[in-house]
Short mmCIF file of C-alpha atoms in Angstrom, two decimals:
data_model
loop_
_atom_site.label_atom_id
_atom_site.label_comp_id
_atom_site.label_asym_id
_atom_site.label_seq_id
_atom_site.Cartn_x
_atom_site.Cartn_y
_atom_site.Cartn_z
CA UNK A 62 -15.90 -12.41 -36.23
CA UNK A 63 -14.85 -15.89 -37.16
CA UNK A 64 -14.66 -18.79 -34.73
CA UNK A 65 -10.93 -18.41 -34.23
CA UNK A 66 -11.21 -15.16 -32.37
CA UNK A 67 -13.71 -16.51 -29.92
CA UNK A 68 -11.91 -19.68 -28.94
CA UNK A 69 -9.78 -18.46 -26.13
CA UNK A 70 -10.88 -15.06 -25.06
CA UNK A 71 -13.29 -16.18 -22.35
CA UNK A 72 -11.02 -18.94 -21.18
CA UNK A 73 -7.85 -16.94 -20.89
CA UNK A 74 -9.20 -13.61 -19.85
CA UNK A 75 -7.40 -11.88 -22.66
CA UNK A 76 -10.50 -10.32 -24.07
CA UNK A 77 -9.45 -6.76 -23.49
CA UNK A 78 -5.97 -6.83 -25.02
CA UNK A 79 -7.47 -8.85 -27.80
CA UNK A 80 -10.00 -6.16 -28.45
CA UNK A 81 -7.15 -3.74 -28.09
CA UNK A 82 -5.20 -5.53 -30.75
CA UNK A 83 -8.06 -5.33 -33.15
CA UNK A 84 -7.61 -1.57 -32.96
CA UNK A 85 -3.85 -1.77 -32.85
CA UNK A 86 -3.59 -3.80 -36.01
CA UNK A 87 -6.74 -3.81 -38.06
CA UNK A 88 -7.33 -7.27 -39.27
CA UNK A 89 -4.94 -8.54 -41.92
CA UNK A 90 -7.50 -11.23 -42.47
CA UNK A 91 -9.27 -8.60 -44.53
CA UNK A 92 -6.59 -9.07 -47.11
CA UNK A 93 -7.17 -12.77 -47.26
CA UNK A 94 -10.91 -12.43 -47.59
CA UNK A 95 -12.45 -11.87 -50.99
CA UNK A 96 -13.16 -8.21 -51.69
CA UNK A 97 -16.48 -7.23 -50.22
CA UNK A 98 -18.49 -4.99 -52.55
CA UNK A 99 -20.47 -3.63 -49.61
CA UNK A 100 -17.40 -1.65 -48.56
CA UNK A 101 -18.22 0.69 -51.45
CA UNK A 102 -21.46 1.65 -49.74
CA UNK A 103 -19.44 3.97 -47.53
CA UNK A 104 -18.60 6.12 -50.54
CA UNK A 105 -22.23 6.57 -51.47
CA UNK A 106 -23.01 9.49 -49.18
CA UNK A 107 -19.93 11.74 -49.57
CA UNK A 108 -19.61 11.19 -53.31
CA UNK A 109 -23.32 11.69 -53.80
CA UNK A 110 -23.33 14.97 -51.87
CA UNK A 111 -20.23 16.19 -53.71
CA UNK A 112 -21.80 15.44 -57.10
CA UNK A 113 -25.07 17.10 -56.15
CA UNK A 114 -23.29 20.23 -54.97
CA UNK A 115 -21.10 20.30 -58.05
CA UNK A 116 -24.19 20.06 -60.22
CA UNK A 117 -26.01 22.71 -58.20
CA UNK A 118 -23.18 25.20 -58.68
CA UNK A 119 -22.66 24.18 -62.29
CA UNK A 120 -26.29 24.81 -63.22
CA UNK A 121 -26.38 28.08 -61.31
CA UNK A 122 -28.69 26.89 -58.53
CA UNK A 123 -26.09 27.98 -55.98
CA UNK A 124 -23.20 30.43 -56.12
CA UNK A 125 -20.66 28.31 -54.32
CA UNK A 126 -18.81 31.37 -53.06
CA UNK A 127 -18.67 30.34 -49.40
CA UNK A 128 -19.00 26.62 -50.06
CA UNK A 129 -16.94 26.03 -53.18
CA UNK A 130 -17.78 23.03 -55.37
CA UNK A 131 -15.42 20.02 -55.31
CA UNK A 132 -13.93 20.91 -58.67
CA UNK A 133 -12.75 24.29 -57.39
CA UNK A 134 -11.25 22.78 -54.26
CA UNK A 135 -9.44 20.25 -56.42
CA UNK A 136 -8.17 23.01 -58.66
CA UNK A 137 -6.90 24.98 -55.67
CA UNK A 138 -5.23 21.88 -54.25
CA UNK A 139 -3.65 21.19 -57.62
CA UNK A 140 -2.44 24.78 -57.96
CA UNK A 141 -0.91 24.66 -54.48
CA UNK A 142 0.74 21.38 -55.32
CA UNK A 143 2.10 22.59 -58.66
CA UNK A 144 3.75 25.69 -57.28
CA UNK A 145 5.30 23.55 -54.55
CA UNK A 146 3.56 25.66 -51.92
CA UNK A 147 1.61 22.67 -50.63
CA UNK A 148 4.78 20.72 -49.94
CA UNK A 149 6.39 23.63 -48.12
CA UNK A 150 3.37 23.91 -45.85
CA UNK A 151 2.83 20.19 -45.44
CA UNK A 152 6.45 19.48 -44.63
CA UNK A 153 6.57 22.32 -42.08
CA UNK A 154 3.49 20.86 -40.39
CA UNK A 155 4.75 17.30 -40.54
CA UNK A 156 8.10 18.27 -39.13
CA UNK A 157 6.44 19.96 -36.14
CA UNK A 158 4.24 16.95 -35.53
CA UNK A 159 7.16 14.58 -35.80
CA UNK A 160 9.30 16.57 -33.36
CA UNK A 161 6.43 17.04 -30.93
CA UNK A 162 5.36 13.41 -31.24
CA UNK A 163 8.84 12.04 -30.63
CA UNK A 164 9.34 14.23 -27.55
CA UNK A 165 5.82 13.78 -26.17
CA UNK A 166 5.56 10.06 -26.86
CA UNK A 167 9.09 9.43 -25.58
CA UNK A 168 8.32 11.21 -22.34
CA UNK A 169 4.91 9.57 -22.13
CA UNK A 170 6.38 6.10 -22.53
CA UNK A 171 9.14 6.75 -20.00
CA UNK A 172 6.94 8.33 -17.33
CA UNK A 173 4.09 5.89 -18.03
CA UNK A 174 6.46 2.95 -17.58
CA UNK A 175 7.75 4.37 -14.29
CA UNK A 176 4.29 5.11 -12.97
CA UNK A 177 2.93 1.78 -14.16
CA UNK A 178 5.64 -0.36 -12.67
CA UNK A 179 6.23 1.23 -9.27
CA UNK A 180 3.47 1.84 -6.78
CA UNK A 181 5.53 4.47 -4.98
CA UNK A 182 6.38 6.37 -8.13
CA UNK A 183 2.75 6.19 -9.17
CA UNK A 184 1.69 7.80 -5.92
CA UNK A 185 4.28 10.52 -6.44
CA UNK A 186 3.72 11.18 -10.14
CA UNK A 187 0.16 10.39 -11.00
CA UNK A 188 -1.80 12.99 -8.99
CA UNK A 189 0.31 15.83 -10.38
CA UNK A 190 0.06 14.54 -13.92
CA UNK A 191 -3.68 14.06 -13.63
CA UNK A 192 -4.01 17.62 -12.39
CA UNK A 193 -1.92 18.90 -15.29
CA UNK A 194 -3.97 16.82 -17.68
CA UNK A 195 -7.12 18.56 -16.54
CA UNK A 196 -5.76 21.86 -17.91
CA UNK A 197 -6.92 22.42 -21.48
CA UNK A 198 -3.61 22.21 -23.31
CA UNK A 199 -4.32 25.34 -25.35
CA UNK A 200 -4.13 27.24 -22.07
CA UNK A 201 -0.39 26.69 -22.11
CA UNK A 202 0.01 28.68 -25.32
CA UNK A 203 0.66 32.12 -23.79
CA UNK A 204 3.13 30.66 -21.32
CA UNK A 205 4.97 28.69 -23.98
CA UNK A 206 5.23 31.81 -26.12
CA UNK A 207 6.69 33.75 -23.20
CA UNK A 208 9.12 30.97 -22.35
CA UNK A 209 10.07 29.64 -25.73
CA UNK A 210 9.37 32.48 -28.16
CA UNK A 211 6.97 32.57 -31.06
CA UNK A 212 8.92 30.30 -33.38
CA UNK A 213 9.25 26.54 -33.59
CA UNK A 214 10.10 25.68 -29.98
CA UNK A 215 6.79 26.81 -28.51
CA UNK A 216 4.81 25.00 -31.23
CA UNK A 217 6.70 21.76 -30.77
CA UNK A 218 6.26 22.06 -27.00
CA UNK A 219 2.49 22.45 -27.34
CA UNK A 220 2.27 19.40 -29.59
CA UNK A 221 4.49 17.42 -27.24
CA UNK A 222 2.19 18.25 -24.32
CA UNK A 223 -0.81 17.15 -26.35
CA UNK A 224 0.84 13.85 -27.28
CA UNK A 225 2.24 13.19 -23.82
CA UNK A 226 -0.97 12.64 -21.88
CA UNK A 227 -2.73 9.95 -23.91
CA UNK A 228 0.55 8.08 -24.28
CA UNK A 229 1.29 8.36 -20.55
CA UNK A 230 -2.19 7.17 -19.59
CA UNK A 231 -2.17 4.37 -22.13
CA UNK A 232 1.22 2.99 -21.14
CA UNK A 233 0.68 3.23 -17.38
CA UNK A 234 -2.77 1.67 -17.72
CA UNK A 235 -1.48 -1.10 -19.97
CA UNK A 236 1.24 -2.04 -17.49
CA UNK A 237 -1.22 -2.02 -14.60
CA UNK A 238 -3.62 -4.27 -16.46
CA UNK A 239 -1.06 -6.92 -17.39
CA UNK A 240 -2.45 -10.30 -16.38
CA UNK A 241 -0.99 -11.11 -12.94
CA UNK A 242 -1.23 -14.77 -13.81
CA UNK A 243 1.23 -14.39 -16.66
CA UNK A 244 3.60 -12.45 -14.42
CA UNK A 245 3.43 -15.44 -12.07
CA UNK A 246 4.52 -17.71 -14.92
CA UNK A 247 7.60 -15.50 -15.15
CA UNK A 248 8.18 -15.97 -11.43
CA UNK A 249 7.87 -19.75 -11.71
CA UNK A 250 10.57 -19.69 -14.36
CA UNK A 251 12.63 -17.48 -12.07
CA UNK A 252 13.05 -14.57 -14.48
CA UNK A 253 15.04 -11.61 -13.22
CA UNK A 254 13.30 -8.24 -13.08
CA UNK A 255 14.85 -7.19 -16.37
CA UNK A 256 13.89 -10.44 -18.09
CA UNK A 257 10.40 -10.29 -16.67
CA UNK A 258 10.04 -6.82 -18.16
CA UNK A 259 11.40 -7.91 -21.53
CA UNK A 260 9.78 -11.31 -21.91
CA UNK A 261 6.41 -10.76 -20.26
CA UNK A 262 5.55 -7.13 -19.50
CA UNK A 263 6.74 -5.64 -22.79
CA UNK A 264 4.95 -8.04 -25.13
CA UNK A 265 1.85 -7.88 -22.95
CA UNK A 266 1.59 -4.09 -23.11
CA UNK A 267 2.49 -3.68 -26.80
CA UNK A 268 -1.03 -3.83 -28.24
CA UNK A 269 -2.30 -1.18 -25.86
CA UNK A 270 0.89 0.82 -26.31
CA UNK A 271 0.26 0.98 -30.04
CA UNK A 272 -3.22 2.32 -29.40
CA UNK A 273 -1.82 4.88 -26.99
CA UNK A 274 0.64 6.01 -29.65
CA UNK A 275 -2.12 6.21 -32.22
CA UNK A 276 -4.30 8.41 -30.06
CA UNK A 277 -1.21 10.47 -29.21
CA UNK A 278 -0.52 10.96 -32.90
CA UNK A 279 -4.14 11.96 -33.47
CA UNK A 280 -3.83 14.61 -30.78
CA UNK A 281 -0.56 15.70 -32.36
CA UNK A 282 -2.46 16.57 -35.52
CA UNK A 283 -5.04 18.39 -33.45
CA UNK A 284 -2.50 20.47 -31.61
CA UNK A 285 -0.41 21.34 -34.63
CA UNK A 286 -3.37 23.34 -35.91
CA UNK A 287 -3.63 25.19 -32.62
CA UNK A 288 0.11 25.76 -32.67
CA UNK A 289 0.04 27.12 -36.18
CA UNK A 290 -2.88 29.40 -35.34
CA UNK A 291 -0.54 30.96 -32.76
CA UNK A 292 1.24 32.67 -35.60
CA UNK A 293 3.13 30.82 -38.23
CA UNK A 294 4.38 31.85 -41.64
CA UNK A 295 4.10 28.38 -43.05
CA UNK A 296 2.29 25.14 -42.36
CA UNK A 297 -1.14 23.81 -43.20
CA UNK A 298 -2.54 25.66 -40.19
CA UNK A 299 -1.17 28.86 -41.69
CA UNK A 300 -3.04 28.05 -44.92
CA UNK A 301 -6.23 27.80 -42.88
CA UNK A 302 -5.74 31.18 -41.20
CA UNK A 303 -4.62 32.75 -44.45
CA UNK A 304 -7.66 31.37 -46.25
CA UNK A 305 -9.93 32.87 -43.63
CA UNK A 306 -8.28 36.29 -43.72
CA UNK A 307 -8.18 36.38 -47.51
CA UNK A 308 -11.71 35.02 -47.85
CA UNK A 309 -10.64 31.93 -49.73
CA UNK A 310 -12.83 29.03 -48.51
CA UNK A 311 -11.44 26.80 -51.25
CA UNK A 312 -7.96 27.18 -49.73
CA UNK A 313 -9.32 26.36 -46.27
CA UNK A 314 -11.01 23.25 -47.56
CA UNK A 315 -7.92 22.27 -49.53
CA UNK A 316 -5.84 22.52 -46.35
CA UNK A 317 -8.43 20.49 -44.44
CA UNK A 318 -8.30 17.77 -47.07
CA UNK A 319 -4.50 17.80 -46.90
CA UNK A 320 -4.77 17.41 -43.12
CA UNK A 321 -7.14 14.49 -43.47
CA UNK A 322 -4.90 12.71 -45.98
CA UNK A 323 -1.72 13.30 -43.99
CA UNK A 324 -3.35 12.26 -40.73
CA UNK A 325 -4.64 9.05 -42.22
CA UNK A 326 -1.28 8.38 -43.87
CA UNK A 327 0.65 8.95 -40.64
CA UNK A 328 -1.71 6.71 -38.70
CA UNK A 329 -1.46 3.95 -41.31
CA UNK A 330 2.31 4.25 -41.25
CA UNK A 331 2.29 3.82 -37.47
CA UNK A 332 -0.01 0.81 -37.69
CA UNK A 333 2.05 -0.70 -40.48
CA UNK A 334 5.33 -0.07 -38.67
CA UNK A 335 4.14 -1.66 -35.45
CA UNK A 336 2.26 -4.56 -37.00
CA UNK A 337 5.14 -7.06 -36.64
CA UNK A 338 5.13 -6.35 -32.89
CA UNK A 339 1.48 -7.25 -32.42
CA UNK A 340 1.18 -9.90 -35.09
CA UNK A 341 0.28 -12.53 -32.49
CA UNK A 342 -2.80 -10.52 -31.67
CA UNK A 343 -4.22 -10.36 -35.19
CA UNK A 344 -7.83 -11.05 -34.53
CA UNK A 345 -10.04 -11.94 -37.40
CA UNK A 346 -12.74 -9.40 -36.85
CA UNK A 347 -14.93 -7.10 -38.79
CA UNK A 348 -13.26 -3.81 -39.34
CA UNK A 349 -15.27 -0.79 -38.36
CA UNK B 96 12.24 -36.43 -1.19
CA UNK B 97 9.80 -33.60 -0.62
CA UNK B 98 9.21 -32.89 3.02
CA UNK B 99 6.66 -30.54 4.58
CA UNK B 100 6.92 -30.06 8.31
CA UNK B 101 4.53 -28.13 10.56
CA UNK B 102 3.55 -25.95 7.65
CA UNK B 103 1.04 -23.17 8.38
CA UNK B 104 -0.25 -20.26 6.38
CA UNK B 105 -2.21 -17.41 7.91
CA UNK B 106 -3.15 -14.54 5.62
CA UNK B 107 -2.76 -10.90 6.58
CA UNK B 108 -6.49 -10.66 7.33
CA UNK B 109 -6.17 -13.44 9.91
CA UNK B 110 -7.66 -16.22 7.77
CA UNK B 111 -5.98 -19.48 8.64
CA UNK B 112 -5.59 -21.22 5.30
CA UNK B 113 -3.40 -24.08 6.52
CA UNK B 114 -2.35 -25.33 9.88
CA UNK B 115 0.32 -27.80 10.84
CA UNK B 116 0.72 -29.72 7.59
CA UNK B 117 3.13 -32.63 7.82
CA UNK B 118 3.73 -34.61 4.67
CA UNK B 119 6.55 -36.53 3.05
CA UNK B 120 6.45 -37.42 -0.61
CA UNK B 121 8.88 -40.02 -1.91
CA UNK B 122 10.83 -39.57 -5.09
CA UNK B 123 8.69 -40.38 -8.14
CA UNK B 124 5.60 -40.73 -6.01
CA UNK B 125 2.34 -39.24 -7.28
CA UNK B 126 0.28 -37.78 -4.48
CA UNK B 127 -3.22 -36.39 -4.85
CA UNK B 128 -4.43 -33.66 -2.49
CA UNK B 129 -8.15 -33.95 -2.41
CA UNK B 130 -10.82 -32.09 -0.52
CA UNK B 131 -13.64 -29.60 -0.84
CA UNK B 132 -13.16 -25.94 -1.66
CA UNK B 133 -11.48 -23.83 0.97
CA UNK B 134 -9.40 -26.64 2.42
CA UNK B 135 -6.15 -24.96 1.38
CA UNK B 136 -5.11 -27.37 -1.36
CA UNK B 137 -4.13 -24.63 -3.76
CA UNK B 138 -2.50 -22.60 -0.99
CA UNK B 139 -0.38 -25.61 -0.10
CA UNK B 140 0.68 -26.01 -3.72
CA UNK B 141 1.59 -22.34 -3.99
CA UNK B 142 3.76 -22.66 -0.90
CA UNK B 143 5.62 -25.62 -2.41
CA UNK B 144 6.00 -23.70 -5.67
CA UNK B 145 7.61 -20.87 -3.71
CA UNK B 146 4.99 -18.40 -4.94
CA UNK B 147 3.78 -17.66 -1.42
CA UNK B 148 5.58 -17.74 1.91
CA UNK B 149 4.57 -20.04 4.75
CA UNK B 150 3.78 -18.39 8.07
CA UNK B 151 5.43 -21.21 9.94
CA UNK B 152 7.09 -24.52 9.25
CA UNK B 153 9.37 -25.55 6.42
CA UNK B 154 9.36 -27.14 2.98
CA UNK B 155 12.44 -29.13 2.08
CA UNK B 156 13.38 -30.73 -1.18
CA UNK B 157 16.20 -33.22 -0.63
CA UNK B 158 17.13 -31.26 2.47
CA UNK B 159 17.13 -27.88 0.74
CA UNK B 160 14.63 -25.35 2.11
CA UNK B 161 12.21 -23.86 -0.42
CA UNK B 162 10.97 -20.31 0.08
CA UNK B 163 11.03 -18.99 -3.47
CA UNK B 164 10.51 -20.61 -6.89
CA UNK B 165 13.02 -23.44 -7.20
CA UNK B 166 14.52 -24.61 -10.51
CA UNK B 167 13.68 -28.23 -9.73
CA UNK B 168 10.03 -27.50 -8.99
CA UNK B 169 7.58 -27.00 -11.84
CA UNK B 170 3.91 -26.10 -11.72
CA UNK B 171 0.92 -26.38 -14.04
CA UNK B 172 -1.91 -24.05 -13.13
CA UNK B 173 -5.63 -24.46 -13.41
CA UNK B 174 -5.58 -22.36 -16.59
CA UNK B 175 -2.97 -23.01 -19.29
CA UNK B 176 -1.39 -19.55 -18.82
CA UNK B 177 0.38 -19.76 -22.15
CA UNK B 178 1.99 -16.58 -23.35
CA UNK B 179 -0.26 -15.51 -26.22
CA UNK B 180 2.55 -13.74 -28.10
CA UNK B 181 4.68 -16.88 -28.36
CA UNK B 182 4.03 -19.78 -30.68
CA UNK B 183 3.24 -23.16 -29.17
CA UNK B 184 6.85 -24.30 -29.57
CA UNK B 185 8.22 -21.08 -28.07
CA UNK B 186 5.87 -21.45 -25.13
CA UNK B 187 7.21 -24.93 -24.45
CA UNK B 188 10.75 -23.59 -24.78
CA UNK B 189 10.04 -20.68 -22.43
CA UNK B 190 12.18 -21.94 -19.55
CA UNK B 191 14.93 -23.49 -21.65
CA UNK B 192 17.03 -20.38 -22.18
CA UNK B 193 20.03 -22.02 -20.61
CA UNK B 194 20.23 -24.75 -23.27
CA UNK B 195 21.86 -24.31 -26.64
CA UNK B 196 19.62 -24.01 -29.69
CA UNK B 197 19.79 -27.56 -30.90
CA UNK B 198 19.16 -29.19 -27.58
CA UNK B 199 16.33 -26.79 -26.92
CA UNK B 200 14.73 -27.62 -30.25
CA UNK B 201 15.14 -31.32 -29.71
CA UNK B 202 13.56 -31.22 -26.28
CA UNK B 203 10.63 -29.13 -27.46
CA UNK B 204 10.05 -31.32 -30.49
CA UNK B 205 10.11 -34.43 -28.34
CA UNK B 206 7.69 -33.00 -25.81
CA UNK B 207 5.30 -31.81 -28.52
CA UNK B 208 5.35 -35.27 -30.00
CA UNK B 209 4.63 -36.86 -26.63
CA UNK B 210 1.53 -34.71 -26.19
CA UNK B 211 0.40 -35.31 -29.76
CA UNK B 212 0.89 -31.74 -30.94
CA UNK B 213 3.99 -32.23 -33.09
CA UNK B 214 2.29 -30.49 -36.02
CA UNK B 215 1.17 -27.51 -33.96
CA UNK B 216 4.52 -26.02 -32.93
CA UNK B 217 4.26 -22.97 -35.16
CA UNK B 218 0.69 -22.13 -34.24
CA UNK B 219 -0.49 -19.53 -31.76
CA UNK B 220 -1.99 -20.68 -28.45
CA UNK B 221 -5.34 -19.11 -29.32
CA UNK B 222 -5.63 -21.47 -32.29
CA UNK B 223 -5.69 -24.46 -29.93
CA UNK B 224 -8.59 -25.93 -27.99
CA UNK B 225 -8.63 -25.71 -24.20
CA UNK B 226 -7.41 -29.29 -23.81
CA UNK B 227 -4.61 -28.73 -26.30
CA UNK B 228 -3.56 -25.56 -24.53
CA UNK B 229 -3.41 -27.39 -21.22
CA UNK B 230 -1.27 -30.10 -22.85
CA UNK B 231 1.15 -27.41 -23.99
CA UNK B 232 1.26 -26.05 -20.43
CA UNK B 233 2.08 -29.53 -19.13
CA UNK B 234 4.78 -29.93 -21.76
CA UNK B 235 6.22 -26.53 -20.79
CA UNK B 236 6.63 -27.80 -17.23
CA UNK B 237 7.98 -31.23 -18.21
CA UNK B 238 10.72 -30.03 -20.58
CA UNK B 239 12.39 -28.45 -17.54
CA UNK B 240 12.86 -31.99 -16.17
CA UNK B 241 11.66 -30.98 -12.73
CA UNK B 242 12.22 -33.18 -9.70
CA UNK B 243 8.85 -32.10 -8.38
CA UNK B 244 5.86 -31.26 -10.54
CA UNK B 245 2.90 -29.48 -9.00
CA UNK B 246 -0.48 -29.72 -10.71
CA UNK B 247 -3.20 -27.34 -9.55
CA UNK B 248 -6.47 -28.84 -10.79
CA UNK B 249 -5.11 -28.66 -14.33
CA UNK B 250 -7.97 -30.64 -15.84
CA UNK B 251 -10.90 -29.17 -13.96
CA UNK B 252 -12.03 -26.93 -16.82
CA UNK B 253 -12.16 -29.75 -19.33
CA UNK B 254 -14.85 -32.21 -20.29
CA UNK B 255 -14.61 -35.84 -19.16
CA UNK B 256 -13.31 -37.24 -22.47
CA UNK B 257 -10.62 -34.61 -22.83
CA UNK B 258 -9.71 -35.16 -19.21
CA UNK B 259 -9.21 -38.89 -19.66
CA UNK B 260 -6.96 -38.35 -22.67
CA UNK B 261 -4.97 -35.75 -20.76
CA UNK B 262 -4.43 -38.23 -17.93
CA UNK B 263 -2.79 -40.52 -20.44
CA UNK B 264 -0.63 -37.77 -21.88
CA UNK B 265 0.41 -36.81 -18.37
CA UNK B 266 1.36 -40.36 -17.40
CA UNK B 267 3.18 -40.77 -20.72
CA UNK B 268 5.34 -37.76 -19.96
CA UNK B 269 5.74 -38.78 -16.34
CA UNK B 270 7.15 -42.19 -17.35
CA UNK B 271 10.13 -40.48 -19.01
CA UNK B 272 11.64 -38.58 -16.11
CA UNK B 273 9.45 -39.87 -13.28
CA UNK B 274 9.26 -36.68 -11.22
CA UNK B 275 7.53 -36.49 -7.87
CA UNK B 276 4.03 -35.19 -8.54
CA UNK B 277 1.70 -33.34 -6.20
CA UNK B 278 -1.72 -33.12 -7.79
CA UNK B 279 -4.48 -30.96 -6.41
CA UNK B 280 -7.90 -32.14 -7.45
CA UNK B 281 -11.49 -32.35 -6.35
CA UNK B 282 -12.16 -35.26 -8.67
CA UNK B 283 -11.93 -38.62 -6.89
CA UNK B 284 -11.77 -40.59 -10.16
CA UNK B 285 -8.85 -38.46 -11.24
CA UNK B 286 -7.03 -39.01 -7.97
CA UNK B 287 -7.47 -42.77 -8.20
CA UNK B 288 -6.46 -42.78 -11.88
CA UNK B 289 -3.20 -40.96 -11.30
CA UNK B 290 -2.02 -41.11 -7.72
CA UNK B 291 -0.11 -43.56 -5.54
CA UNK B 292 -1.58 -41.95 -2.47
CA UNK B 293 -4.57 -39.76 -1.72
CA UNK B 294 -4.28 -37.08 0.94
CA UNK B 295 -7.71 -36.06 2.19
CA UNK B 296 -7.86 -32.46 3.36
CA UNK B 297 -10.33 -30.72 5.59
CA UNK B 298 -11.28 -27.03 5.57
CA UNK B 299 -11.31 -24.19 8.11
CA UNK B 300 -8.47 -24.23 8.83
CA UNK B 301 -6.99 -26.36 6.06
CA UNK B 302 -5.40 -29.52 7.42
CA UNK B 303 -4.73 -33.12 6.51
CA UNK B 304 -7.56 -35.37 7.62
CA UNK B 305 -6.43 -38.75 6.38
CA UNK B 306 -4.37 -40.44 3.75
CA UNK B 307 -5.09 -43.54 1.71
CA UNK B 308 -2.61 -45.60 -0.30
CA UNK B 309 -3.80 -46.33 -3.84
CA UNK B 310 -1.52 -49.21 -4.65
CA UNK B 311 -3.15 -50.28 -7.89
CA UNK B 312 -1.19 -51.70 -10.78
CA UNK B 313 -0.59 -49.42 -13.76
CA UNK B 314 -2.00 -48.90 -16.29
CA UNK B 315 -5.19 -48.57 -14.31
CA UNK B 316 -8.44 -49.86 -15.65
CA UNK B 317 -11.21 -47.57 -14.57
CA UNK B 318 -13.80 -50.26 -15.11
CA UNK B 319 -12.04 -52.81 -12.93
CA UNK B 320 -13.19 -53.75 -9.45
CA UNK B 321 -10.08 -52.65 -7.47
CA UNK B 322 -10.42 -49.21 -9.09
CA UNK B 323 -14.07 -49.04 -8.09
CA UNK B 324 -13.36 -49.99 -4.51
CA UNK B 325 -10.48 -47.51 -4.27
CA UNK B 326 -12.81 -44.76 -5.47
CA UNK B 327 -15.33 -45.85 -2.86
CA UNK B 328 -12.74 -45.78 -0.10
CA UNK B 329 -11.66 -42.26 -1.03
CA UNK B 330 -15.28 -41.15 -1.19
CA UNK B 331 -15.92 -42.62 2.24
CA UNK B 332 -12.92 -40.81 3.67
CA UNK B 333 -14.09 -37.57 2.06
CA UNK B 334 -17.55 -38.00 3.56
CA UNK B 335 -16.02 -38.48 6.97
CA UNK B 336 -13.85 -35.42 6.55
CA UNK B 337 -16.97 -33.38 5.84
CA UNK B 338 -18.74 -34.75 8.90
CA UNK B 339 -16.63 -33.81 11.91
CA UNK B 340 -18.91 -35.51 14.47
CA UNK B 341 -17.80 -38.92 13.34
CA UNK B 342 -15.02 -40.83 14.95
CA UNK B 343 -11.42 -40.57 13.81
CA UNK B 344 -10.65 -42.37 10.55
CA UNK B 345 -8.40 -44.87 12.25
CA UNK B 346 -11.13 -45.90 14.67
CA UNK B 347 -13.59 -46.06 11.82
CA UNK B 348 -11.35 -48.41 9.93
CA UNK B 349 -10.85 -50.59 13.00
CA UNK B 350 -14.58 -50.82 13.40
CA UNK B 351 -14.97 -51.82 9.75
CA UNK B 352 -12.35 -54.49 10.20
CA UNK B 353 -14.13 -55.72 13.32
CA UNK B 354 -17.43 -55.83 11.49
CA UNK B 355 -15.85 -57.91 8.77
CA UNK B 356 -14.37 -60.20 11.36
CA UNK B 357 -17.64 -60.87 13.06
#
């Protein structure tokens, strides 16, 4: 952390949103800094293990039937990509996540805003939502299949439920934790309720809202797998199940890698897209 | 003219923060409310700002009753309370929505220049030091051209050097529009540096104990004798306010005068 970040946090009591912003928008200062060779150290372990295993299989020390060597996984991934199969599956999965995320996050933001800004509504809504949250979301699967059928609707619904709760909690919590002293500044300048929301509450909750959306998106990726296990004819989750039933561990690992790449890409896209909103919070800080 | 009559504030838990405050502040007068902690200074300021409601009594500004934030009353808090997502210039411009772009820009630029931060308009508040942030907060209040400016120990978190320079910035801005100022402070030097009158307050329940005129010529020289003796007078009044067994301040002063006479 450089001196800049430390100047005002203790004085203004903004330490938590500031920390929040570090997560919301990983430091752009990294770009300005000279490239740090130590970052490469992180590659040492995975690449080393992959090379060792590759060598072990290559020289016949291991069969690599259940744990295929990296080269075979890459070949499988390449084959899937070449036939276009990978894109079919990936786009099916991404579409489900997108639909579920939009519905779940939209509802989470709306309900979170209501519950965060009105004490009465919070007393009405929050206990029920907390109770629902305690249910493992997978437990909804049979019900969703009965209600919505076995096709897309039930999958999207499951993902939406998974996304909803972290977003709801994050938004409501962010609104509740807005610095009362800044709200008072709004009162001194005689802002109307709408203006207070737009000029003070909204910018104050944005960093935490971005984090809420990011954890919602992460859960979206988690639940899409569960949803596709429910019975799908396409999607990366289908590739996983198919790989298990056909005894093709390379296909399972290829699908897992595709998941990892897509998940990271979607998260980066979200961070990148929301960065202008939280630019003021860019804290020069070591990235984890 | 700012007029407080029979003002009382009792909190929901029964704590009597203020009782029967009567005070008139002339236009362009700078008044310092001074007293130990718990004497209701800040509560009184919050009532005038319209942020809290009085339990009894009335606050009038030129005859108009104040019970909610008033456009002609500005306040600077103990902390800068800048909005961290706005640049320094946008923070200063926060209350100037009603002006057109050019006038807004001109006013902000002028205020930033007055506080010596003309170059810092595009920076974020967190890039400024504590003293600079507090200057921005003062500028944000001044650009509104308030008739009454309330200052709630705005310099208490700063070191002595920064504080002295902020006093000058404050007086520089004050000269332009000459608002009525009510300053809450626990720093006697600060009161004597800035104010035309010191109001000594007493705790439990908060009330006015005494008031002392500080009719020193401006600019005030803190090393000069009249300054020294004014500080001493305020300190003496404060000591009396903390020692309730002593006689009333008026009697005390009479006795002093008598002693001098003899």
